[in-house]
Coordinates of C-alpha atoms and ligand atoms in Angstrom, one line a residue:
X3 CA 0.0 0.0 0.0
X4 CA 1.2 3.5 -0.8
X5 CA 2.1 5.9 1.9
X6 CA -0.6 8.5 1.6
X7 CA 0.2 12.1 1.9
X8 CA -2.2 14.8 2.5
X9 CA -1.3 16.1 -1.0
X10 CA -3.2 13.2 -2.4
X11 CA -6.4 14.6 -1.0
X12 CA -6.1 17.7 -3.1
X13 CA -6.8 18.2 -6.7
X14 CA -6.5 21.3 -8.8
X15 CA -9.5 22.6 -10.7
X16 CA -9.2 22.5 -14.5
X17 CA -10.1 26.0 -15.8
X18 CA -12.8 26.2 -18.4
X19 CA -11.7 24.9 -21.8
X20 CA -8.7 23.0 -20.3
X21 CA -8.3 19.3 -20.3
X22 CA -6.2 16.9 -18.3
X23 CA -4.0 16.6 -21.3
X24 CA -3.3 20.4 -21.2
X25 CA -2.1 19.8 -17.6
X26 CA 0.3 17.2 -19.0
X27 CA 1.6 19.8 -21.4
X28 CA 1.9 22.4 -18.7
X29 CA 3.8 20.1 -16.3
X30 CA 6.1 19.0 -19.1
X31 CA 6.8 22.6 -19.9
X32 CA 7.4 23.5 -16.3
X33 CA 9.6 20.5 -15.7
X34 CA 11.6 21.0 -18.9
X35 CA 12.8 24.4 -17.6
X36 CA 14.6 22.5 -14.8
X37 CA 17.0 19.7 -14.7
X38 CA 14.7 17.4 -12.6
X39 CA 12.4 16.0 -15.3
X40 CA 11.1 13.4 -13.0
X41 CA 8.3 11.0 -14.2
X42 CA 4.8 12.1 -13.1
X43 CA 1.2 11.2 -13.4
X44 CA -1.8 13.4 -14.2
X45 CA -5.1 11.8 -12.9
X46 CA -8.4 13.2 -14.0
X47 CA -10.9 12.5 -11.3
X48 CA -13.6 13.8 -13.7
X49 CA -12.9 10.6 -15.7
X50 CA -13.8 8.5 -12.7
X51 CA -17.1 10.4 -12.5
X52 CA -17.7 9.8 -16.2
X53 CA -17.1 6.1 -15.7
X54 CA -19.5 6.0 -12.9
X55 CA -22.2 7.8 -14.9
X56 CA -21.6 5.4 -17.8
X57 CA -21.9 2.4 -15.4
X58 CA -25.2 3.6 -14.0
X59 CA -26.5 4.3 -17.5
X60 CA -25.3 1.0 -18.9
X61 CA -26.1 -1.4 -16.0
X62 CA -28.7 0.3 -13.9
X63 CA -29.5 -2.8 -12.0
X64 CA -26.0 -3.3 -10.8
X65 CA -24.5 -1.4 -7.9
X66 CA -20.7 -1.0 -8.2
X67 CA -18.4 -2.0 -5.3
X68 CA -15.0 -0.6 -6.4
X69 CA -12.2 -3.2 -6.0
X70 CA -9.7 -1.2 -3.9
X71 CA -6.7 -3.3 -4.8
X72 CA -6.7 -2.0 -8.4
X73 CA -5.7 1.5 -7.2
X74 CA -5.9 2.5 -3.6
X75 CA -5.1 6.2 -4.1
X76 CA -7.1 8.2 -1.5
X77 CA -8.3 10.7 -4.0
X78 CA -9.8 7.9 -6.2
X79 CA -11.4 6.1 -3.2
X80 CA -12.7 9.4 -2.0
X81 CA -14.3 10.3 -5.3
X82 CA -16.0 7.0 -5.5
X83 CA -17.2 7.2 -1.9
X84 CA -18.7 10.5 -2.7
X85 CA -20.5 9.0 -5.7
X86 CA -22.1 6.4 -3.4
X87 CA -20.2 3.4 -4.7
X88 CA -19.6 0.5 -2.4
X89 CA -16.1 -1.1 -1.9
X90 CA -14.6 -4.5 -2.4
X91 CA -11.9 -4.8 0.2
X92 CA -9.5 -7.7 0.6
X93 CA -7.6 -6.9 3.7
X94 CA -7.7 -5.0 7.0
X95 CA -5.7 -2.1 5.5
X96 CA -8.2 -1.7 2.6
X97 CA -11.1 -1.8 5.1
X98 CA -9.2 0.8 7.2
X99 CA -8.7 3.1 4.2
X100 CA -12.3 3.0 3.1
X101 CA -13.6 3.4 6.7
X102 CA -11.3 6.3 7.3
X103 CA -13.2 8.2 4.7
X104 CA -16.4 7.7 6.6
X105 CA -17.9 5.0 4.4
X106 CA -20.5 2.9 6.2
X107 CA -19.6 -0.8 6.7
X108 CA -22.7 -1.8 4.9
X109 CA -21.1 -0.4 1.8
X110 CA -18.1 -2.8 2.1
X111 CA -17.8 -6.4 1.0
X112 CA -14.8 -8.2 2.3
X113 CA -14.3 -10.1 -0.9
X114 CA -11.4 -12.3 -0.1
X115 CA -12.4 -15.9 0.2
X116 CA -9.2 -16.8 2.1
X117 CA -8.8 -14.4 5.1
X118 CA -6.4 -14.3 8.0
X119 CA -8.2 -15.0 11.3
X120 CA -7.1 -11.7 12.9
X121 CA -8.5 -9.8 9.9
X122 CA -11.9 -11.6 10.1
X123 CA -11.9 -10.4 13.8
X124 CA -11.1 -6.9 12.6
X125 CA -14.0 -7.0 10.2
X126 CA -16.3 -8.2 13.0
X127 CA -15.4 -5.5 15.4
X128 CA -15.7 -2.8 12.7
X129 CA -19.1 -3.8 11.5
X130 CA -18.1 -5.3 8.2
X131 CA -20.5 -8.2 7.7
X132 CA -20.6 -9.1 4.0
X133 CA -17.7 -11.5 3.1
X134 CA -17.0 -14.2 0.6
X135 CA -15.9 -17.8 1.2
X136 CA -15.2 -20.8 -1.0
X137 CA -14.2 -23.6 1.4
X138 CA -15.2 -25.4 4.6
X139 CA -12.2 -24.2 6.5
X140 CA -13.1 -20.6 5.8
X141 CA -16.6 -21.3 7.2
X142 CA -15.2 -22.7 10.4
X143 CA -12.9 -19.6 10.8
X144 CA -15.8 -17.2 10.3
X145 CA -18.1 -19.2 12.7
X146 CA -15.4 -18.8 15.3
X147 CA -14.3 -15.2 14.7
X148 CA -17.2 -13.2 13.5
X149 CA -20.4 -12.4 15.3
X150 CA -22.8 -11.9 12.5
X151 CA -21.3 -12.4 9.1
X152 CA -23.4 -12.4 5.9
X153 CA -21.6 -14.9 3.8
X154 CA -21.4 -14.9 0.0
X155 CA -20.3 -18.1 -1.7
X156 CA -17.7 -17.5 -4.4
X157 CA -18.1 -19.9 -7.2
X158 CA -15.5 -20.8 -9.9
X159 CA -15.9 -19.6 -13.4
X160 CA -14.5 -20.7 -16.7
X161 CA -11.8 -18.0 -16.9
X162 CA -9.9 -19.6 -19.7
X163 CA -10.5 -16.6 -21.9
X164 CA -9.4 -14.0 -19.4
X165 CA -6.0 -12.3 -19.5
X166 CA -5.5 -12.7 -15.7
X167 CA -7.1 -15.9 -14.5
X168 CA -8.4 -16.1 -11.0
X169 CA -10.4 -19.3 -10.7
X170 CA -7.3 -21.5 -10.3
X171 CA -7.0 -19.9 -6.9
X172 CA -10.5 -19.0 -5.9
X173 CA -14.0 -20.2 -6.3
X174 CA -15.8 -23.4 -5.3
X175 CA -16.8 -25.7 -8.2
X176 CA -20.5 -26.1 -8.6
X177 CA -20.5 -29.6 -7.4
X178 CA -19.1 -28.6 -4.1
X179 CA -21.6 -25.9 -3.4
X180 CA -24.4 -27.9 -1.8
X181 CA -22.0 -29.5 0.7
X182 CA -20.7 -26.0 1.6
X183 CA -24.1 -24.6 2.1
X184 CA -25.1 -27.6 4.3
X185 CA -22.0 -27.1 6.3
X186 CA -22.8 -23.4 6.7
X187 CA -26.3 -24.3 7.9
X188 CA -24.8 -26.8 10.5
X189 CA -22.5 -24.0 11.8
X190 CA -25.4 -21.7 12.1
X191 CA -24.0 -19.2 9.6
X192 CA -26.0 -16.9 7.4
X193 CA -25.4 -17.3 3.6
X194 CA -26.9 -14.4 1.7
X195 CA -25.7 -14.9 -1.8
X196 CA -23.3 -15.9 -4.5
X197 CA -20.3 -14.1 -6.1
X198 CA -17.9 -14.9 -8.9
X199 CA -15.1 -13.2 -10.9
X200 CA -14.7 -14.1 -14.6
X201 CA -11.0 -13.2 -14.5
X202 CA -9.5 -9.8 -15.1
X203 CA -9.4 -8.7 -18.7
X204 CA -12.3 -10.9 -19.7
X205 CA -12.5 -11.4 -23.5
X206 CA -15.6 -13.4 -23.8
X207 CA -18.9 -12.1 -22.4
X208 CA -20.5 -15.5 -22.5
X209 CA -18.4 -16.3 -19.5
X210 CA -20.7 -13.9 -17.6
X211 CA -23.8 -15.7 -18.9
X212 CA -22.5 -19.1 -17.8
X213 CA -21.5 -17.7 -14.4
X214 CA -24.9 -16.0 -13.8
X215 CA -26.7 -19.2 -14.7
X216 CA -24.5 -21.2 -12.3
X217 CA -25.2 -18.6 -9.6
X218 CA -28.9 -19.2 -10.2
X219 CA -28.4 -22.9 -9.5
X220 CA -26.6 -22.1 -6.2
X221 CA -29.3 -19.6 -5.3
X222 CA -31.9 -22.4 -5.7
X223 CA -29.8 -24.7 -3.5
X224 CA -29.6 -22.0 -0.9
X225 CA -33.3 -21.3 -0.9
X226 CA -34.0 -25.0 -0.6
X227 CA -31.8 -25.2 2.5
X228 CA -33.7 -22.3 4.0
X229 CA -31.2 -19.4 3.5
X230 CA -32.6 -16.0 2.5
X231 CA -30.5 -15.7 -0.7
X232 CA -30.7 -12.0 -1.7
X233 CA -27.3 -10.9 -3.0
X234 CA -25.7 -11.6 -6.4
X235 CA -22.2 -10.3 -6.9
X236 CA -21.0 -10.4 -10.5
X237 CA -17.4 -9.5 -9.7
X238 CA -14.9 -7.6 -11.8
X239 CA -13.4 -8.0 -15.2
X240 CA -14.7 -5.0 -17.2
X241 CA -12.3 -3.1 -19.5
X242 CA -10.9 0.3 -18.3
X243 CA -10.4 1.9 -21.7
X244 CA -11.9 1.8 -25.1
X245 CA -8.8 0.5 -26.9
X246 CA -9.9 -3.1 -26.4
X247 CA -11.6 -5.7 -28.6
X248 CA -14.5 -6.2 -26.3
X249 CA -16.1 -2.9 -25.2
X250 CA -17.8 -2.4 -21.8
X251 CA -21.1 -1.8 -23.4
X252 CA -20.9 -5.1 -25.3
X253 CA -20.3 -7.0 -22.1
X254 CA -23.1 -5.1 -20.4
X255 CA -25.7 -6.1 -23.0
X256 CA -24.9 -9.7 -22.4
X257 CA -24.9 -9.3 -18.6
X258 CA -28.2 -7.4 -18.6
X259 CA -29.9 -10.1 -20.7
X260 CA -28.6 -12.9 -18.4
X261 CA -29.7 -11.0 -15.3
X262 CA -33.2 -10.5 -16.7
X263 CA -33.3 -14.2 -17.6
X264 CA -32.0 -15.6 -14.3
X265 CA -32.6 -12.8 -11.8
X266 CA -35.6 -10.9 -13.0
X267 CA -36.1 -7.3 -11.6
X268 CA -38.9 -8.4 -9.3
X269 CA -37.1 -11.4 -7.8
X270 CA -35.9 -9.4 -4.8
X271 CA -32.2 -10.0 -5.3
X272 CA -29.8 -7.1 -5.0
X273 CA -27.1 -7.2 -7.6
X274 CA -23.6 -5.8 -7.1
X275 CA -20.3 -5.9 -9.0
X276 CA -16.7 -5.4 -8.1
X277 CA -15.2 -3.3 -11.0
X278 CA -11.6 -2.3 -10.5
X279 CA -9.8 -1.6 -13.8
X280 CA -13.1 -0.2 -15.3
X281 CA -13.0 2.8 -13.0
X282 CA -9.4 3.9 -12.9
X283 CA -7.4 2.8 -16.0
X284 CA -8.2 5.7 -18.3
X285 CA -8.1 8.4 -15.6
X286 CA -4.3 8.2 -15.3
X287 CA -1.7 9.4 -17.8
X288 CA 2.0 8.7 -17.0
X289 CA 4.7 10.9 -18.4
X290 CA 8.3 9.6 -18.3
X291 CA 11.6 11.2 -19.4
X292 CA 14.3 9.7 -21.5
X293 CA 17.4 9.5 -19.3
X294 CA 19.7 7.6 -21.5
X295 CA 19.9 6.3 -25.1
X296 CA 21.9 3.9 -27.1
X297 CA 22.2 3.4 -30.9
X298 CA 22.8 -0.1 -32.0
X299 CA 24.0 -0.5 -35.6
X300 CA 22.6 -3.6 -37.3
X301 CA 25.6 -4.4 -39.4
X302 CA 24.5 -7.7 -40.9
X303 CA 21.1 -6.5 -42.1
X304 CA 21.3 -6.5 -45.9
X305 CA 19.4 -3.6 -47.5
X306 CA 16.3 -4.8 -49.3
X307 CA 14.0 -3.0 -51.7
X308 CA 11.7 -1.7 -49.0
X309 CA 14.5 -0.5 -46.9
X310 CA 13.8 3.2 -46.1
X311 CA 17.2 3.6 -44.4
X312 CA 15.9 3.0 -40.9
X313 CA 16.7 -0.7 -40.7
X314 CA 20.3 -0.1 -40.1
X315 CA 19.8 0.7 -36.4
X316 CA 17.9 0.0 -33.3
X317 CA 17.4 2.6 -30.7
X318 CA 17.4 1.8 -27.0
X319 CA 15.7 4.4 -24.8
X320 CA 16.0 4.3 -21.0
X321 CA 13.3 6.2 -19.1
X322 CA 12.8 7.1 -15.4
X323 CA 10.0 4.6 -14.5
X324 CA 10.0 0.9 -15.1
X325 CA 8.7 -2.5 -14.2
X326 CA 9.7 -2.2 -10.5
X327 CA 7.6 1.0 -10.5
X328 CA 4.4 1.9 -12.5
X329 CA 5.1 -0.7 -15.2
X330 CA 4.8 -3.6 -12.7
X331 CA 1.5 -4.1 -14.7
X332 CA 3.6 -5.6 -17.4
X333 CA 4.7 -8.4 -15.1
X334 CA 1.6 -8.8 -12.9
X335 CA -1.2 -7.6 -15.1
X336 CA 0.1 -8.9 -18.5
X337 CA -0.2 -5.3 -19.8
X338 CA 1.3 -4.1 -23.0
X339 CA 2.4 -0.5 -22.7
X340 CA 3.2 1.6 -25.7
X341 CA 3.9 5.3 -25.5
X342 CA 2.5 8.1 -27.5
X343 CA 4.8 11.0 -28.3
X344 CA 4.7 14.2 -26.5
X345 CA 5.4 16.2 -29.6
X346 CA 3.5 15.2 -32.7
X347 CA 6.0 13.7 -35.3
X348 CA 6.3 15.6 -38.5
X349 CA 4.6 13.8 -41.5
X350 CA 8.0 12.9 -42.9
X351 CA 9.6 12.0 -39.6
X352 CA 11.8 8.9 -39.8
X353 CA 10.7 6.1 -37.5
X354 CA 13.1 3.5 -36.0
X355 CA 12.8 0.2 -34.3
X356 CA 13.1 0.9 -30.6
X357 CA 13.0 -0.7 -27.3
X358 CA 12.2 1.1 -24.0
X359 CA 13.8 0.2 -20.7
X360 CA 13.3 1.2 -17.1
X361 CA 15.9 2.9 -14.9
X362 CA 16.9 0.0 -12.6
X363 CA 20.0 -2.2 -13.0
X364 CA 17.9 -5.3 -13.7
X365 CA 17.8 -6.7 -17.3
X366 CA 14.2 -7.7 -16.7
X367 CA 13.3 -4.0 -16.4
X368 CA 12.0 -3.6 -20.0
X369 CA 8.9 -1.7 -20.8
X370 CA 8.6 -2.4 -24.6
X371 CA 10.6 -4.9 -26.6
X372 CA 9.7 -3.5 -30.0
X373 CA 8.1 -0.3 -30.9
X374 CA 8.4 2.4 -33.5
X375 CA 9.6 5.8 -32.5
X376 CA 11.5 8.7 -34.0
X377 CA 15.0 9.6 -33.1
X378 CA 14.5 11.1 -29.6
X379 CA 17.0 12.7 -27.3
X380 CA 17.9 12.5 -23.6
X381 CA 15.5 14.9 -21.9
X382 CA 12.6 14.2 -24.3
X383 CA 9.3 12.9 -22.9
X384 CA 7.1 9.9 -23.6
X385 CA 3.5 9.7 -22.6
X386 CA 1.7 6.5 -21.5
X387 CA -2.1 6.7 -21.4
X388 CA -4.6 4.4 -19.5
X389 CA -2.1 3.8 -16.7
X390 CA -4.5 3.9 -13.6
X391 CA -5.1 0.1 -13.1
X392 CA -2.7 -2.1 -11.2
X393 CA 0.2 0.4 -11.6
X394 CA 0.6 2.7 -8.6
X395 CA -1.0 0.2 -6.3
X396 CA 1.9 -2.3 -6.6
X397 CA 4.9 -0.2 -7.5
X398 CA 8.1 -0.4 -5.4
X399 CA 11.1 1.9 -4.9
X400 CA 13.5 -0.9 -5.8
X401 CA 17.0 0.4 -6.5
X402 CA 16.2 3.7 -5.0
X403 CA 13.9 5.0 -7.8
X404 CA 11.0 6.9 -6.3
X405 CA 7.4 6.7 -7.3
X406 CA 6.2 9.4 -9.6
X407 CA 4.2 12.3 -8.2
X408 CA 0.5 12.2 -9.1
X409 CA -1.3 15.5 -10.0
X410 CA -5.0 15.2 -9.5
X411 CA -7.3 17.4 -11.5
X412 CA -11.0 17.8 -12.0
X413 CA -13.1 20.3 -13.9
X414 CA -15.5 22.5 -11.9
X415 CA -18.6 21.1 -13.6
X416 CA -17.4 17.5 -12.7
X417 CA -16.8 18.6 -9.1
X418 CA -20.2 20.1 -8.8
X419 CA -21.7 17.0 -10.3
X420 CA -19.9 14.8 -7.7
X421 CA -21.2 17.1 -4.9
X422 CA -24.7 16.9 -6.2
X423 CA -24.6 13.1 -6.3
X424 CA -23.0 13.0 -2.9
X425 CA -25.5 15.3 -1.3
X426 CA -28.4 13.3 -2.6
X427 CA -30.7 16.1 -2.0
X428 CA -29.1 17.1 1.3
X429 CA -28.5 20.8 1.8
X430 CA -25.1 21.8 0.7
X431 CA -23.3 24.1 3.1
X432 CA -20.6 26.6 2.3
X433 CA -17.3 26.3 4.1
X434 CA -16.8 29.6 5.8
X435 CA -13.0 29.4 5.7
X436 CA -13.0 29.0 2.0
X437 CA -12.7 32.4 0.3
X438 CA -13.4 30.8 -3.1
X439 CA -16.8 30.0 -1.7
X440 CA -16.8 26.5 -3.0
X441 CA -19.5 24.6 -1.2
X442 CA -18.4 21.5 0.7
X443 CA -20.5 18.5 0.2
X444 CA -22.2 17.1 3.2
X445 CA -23.3 13.7 2.3
X446 CA -24.7 13.0 5.7
X447 CA -27.0 10.3 4.4
X448 CA -24.0 8.4 3.0
X449 CA -22.1 9.1 6.3
X450 CA -19.4 10.9 4.4
X451 CA -17.9 14.3 4.8
X452 CA -16.0 15.6 1.8
X453 CA -13.7 18.4 2.8
X454 CA -13.9 21.6 0.9
X455 CA -11.5 21.7 -2.0
X456 CA -8.3 23.6 -1.6
X457 CA -8.9 27.3 -1.9
X458 CA -5.7 28.0 -3.7
X459 CA -7.3 27.1 -7.0
X460 CA -4.7 26.7 -9.7
X461 CA -5.1 28.9 -12.7
X462 CA -3.8 27.2 -15.7
Ligands
PLP529 C1 -9.2 -8.0 -8.5 C2 -10.5 -8.3 -8.2 C3 -11.6 -7.5 -8.7 C4 -11.3 -6.4 -9.7 O1 -11.1 -6.9 -11.0 P1 -11.0 -6.0 -12.3 O2 -10.7 -7.0 -13.4 O3 -10.0 -5.0 -12.1 O4 -12.3 -5.4 -12.5 C5 -12.8 -7.7 -8.3 N1 -13.1 -8.7 -7.4 C6 -12.2 -9.5 -6.8 C7 -12.6 -10.5 -5.8 C8 -10.9 -9.3 -7.2 O5 -9.9 -10.1 -6.7

């Protein structure tokens, strides 16, 4: 988990007509006047709002519980808390983070089927009741350590078409479910529903249909055994950007159909999901600087007819963030990260075969094995978009390379929209101490107090 600084609470307002991309340019210009040129992020919290509105529009029956592991930045969690999202927490620390923002425990699902005993006790004493399980041993631990858990049976899915598979590790096979439910009954536990995760980076929406139909079977078993089954949790796995083969809306169509078929709107079952990547990937842009460069001449390559003169060399660029930092997503999340250029190349700009490397002394620290870039110089910048998911959350400072600063921005209309949603019709009070007169949101109903935004509004 990142050490959170109070700076992370704060965002700058985007002035009218300016986008997060303009802030990228501004920071590049500022930084280029110095020798520092450290890597940095710009995070547009307005993009998180957009994703939320898109979710509610596209899957109105499904309440999102944001998967905190994907990006635990306080500003992101805070934005989502204000929007009324719930949270999928997998550990005591994640529960602490979410509760420190005033989120009610009823808005948390402890969605880790294999929990440490002391952390189950923590959930119990902090009012977190919804939690997943997929084994008998887990049931026995919960029976011993939690006063009034509401259990959700995680079932395995066919995740063979997902980029990051999860069902090898978690999820009870269908044929084990009846036994588990019977055991829960014997132990006097309360099972309220079923969850699954199709795998992160799901590429086949029919996986959801199968999983929802399997969940229906387990609901029927639960009802037979006398449980009041009322929660279906359809997990995560939704794309975080639109540069993917399978778009969010295409998955949603399939899910909505399956839900209407197996869990009709009047069946009294509450439906939640645990999107992670969906909410944060596109909000973050990472900017890195070229710190070193090598030119490798390919002597043996014989010139052929199509040779435009660029095949005689390969360029190696070394930049100031790598796989031990933000680009850990390449190792852990099977991500492919390709940069866009800070300066638009001229139409006749010659492009070269290039590789891009991180700053540490490990040979493994390679960001891109093969890409096409112009002849850039030390001190030039490269921009990586869609860098919000499984990046900052798992980065290290290996070899003494620090994590990039993150600049949070949001437009005024987006901020007002967040406040409106948060207030849910509650009166909005104006923070006296704030000369800019920006009203603070008092989401009393949601149990959340959002602090007034910093008054030293940045003019860009
Ligand atoms: C990681 C995880 C998620 C989030 O997955 P995404 O693919 O990022 O949406 C949701 N639920 C559980 C249980 C997870 O482990």
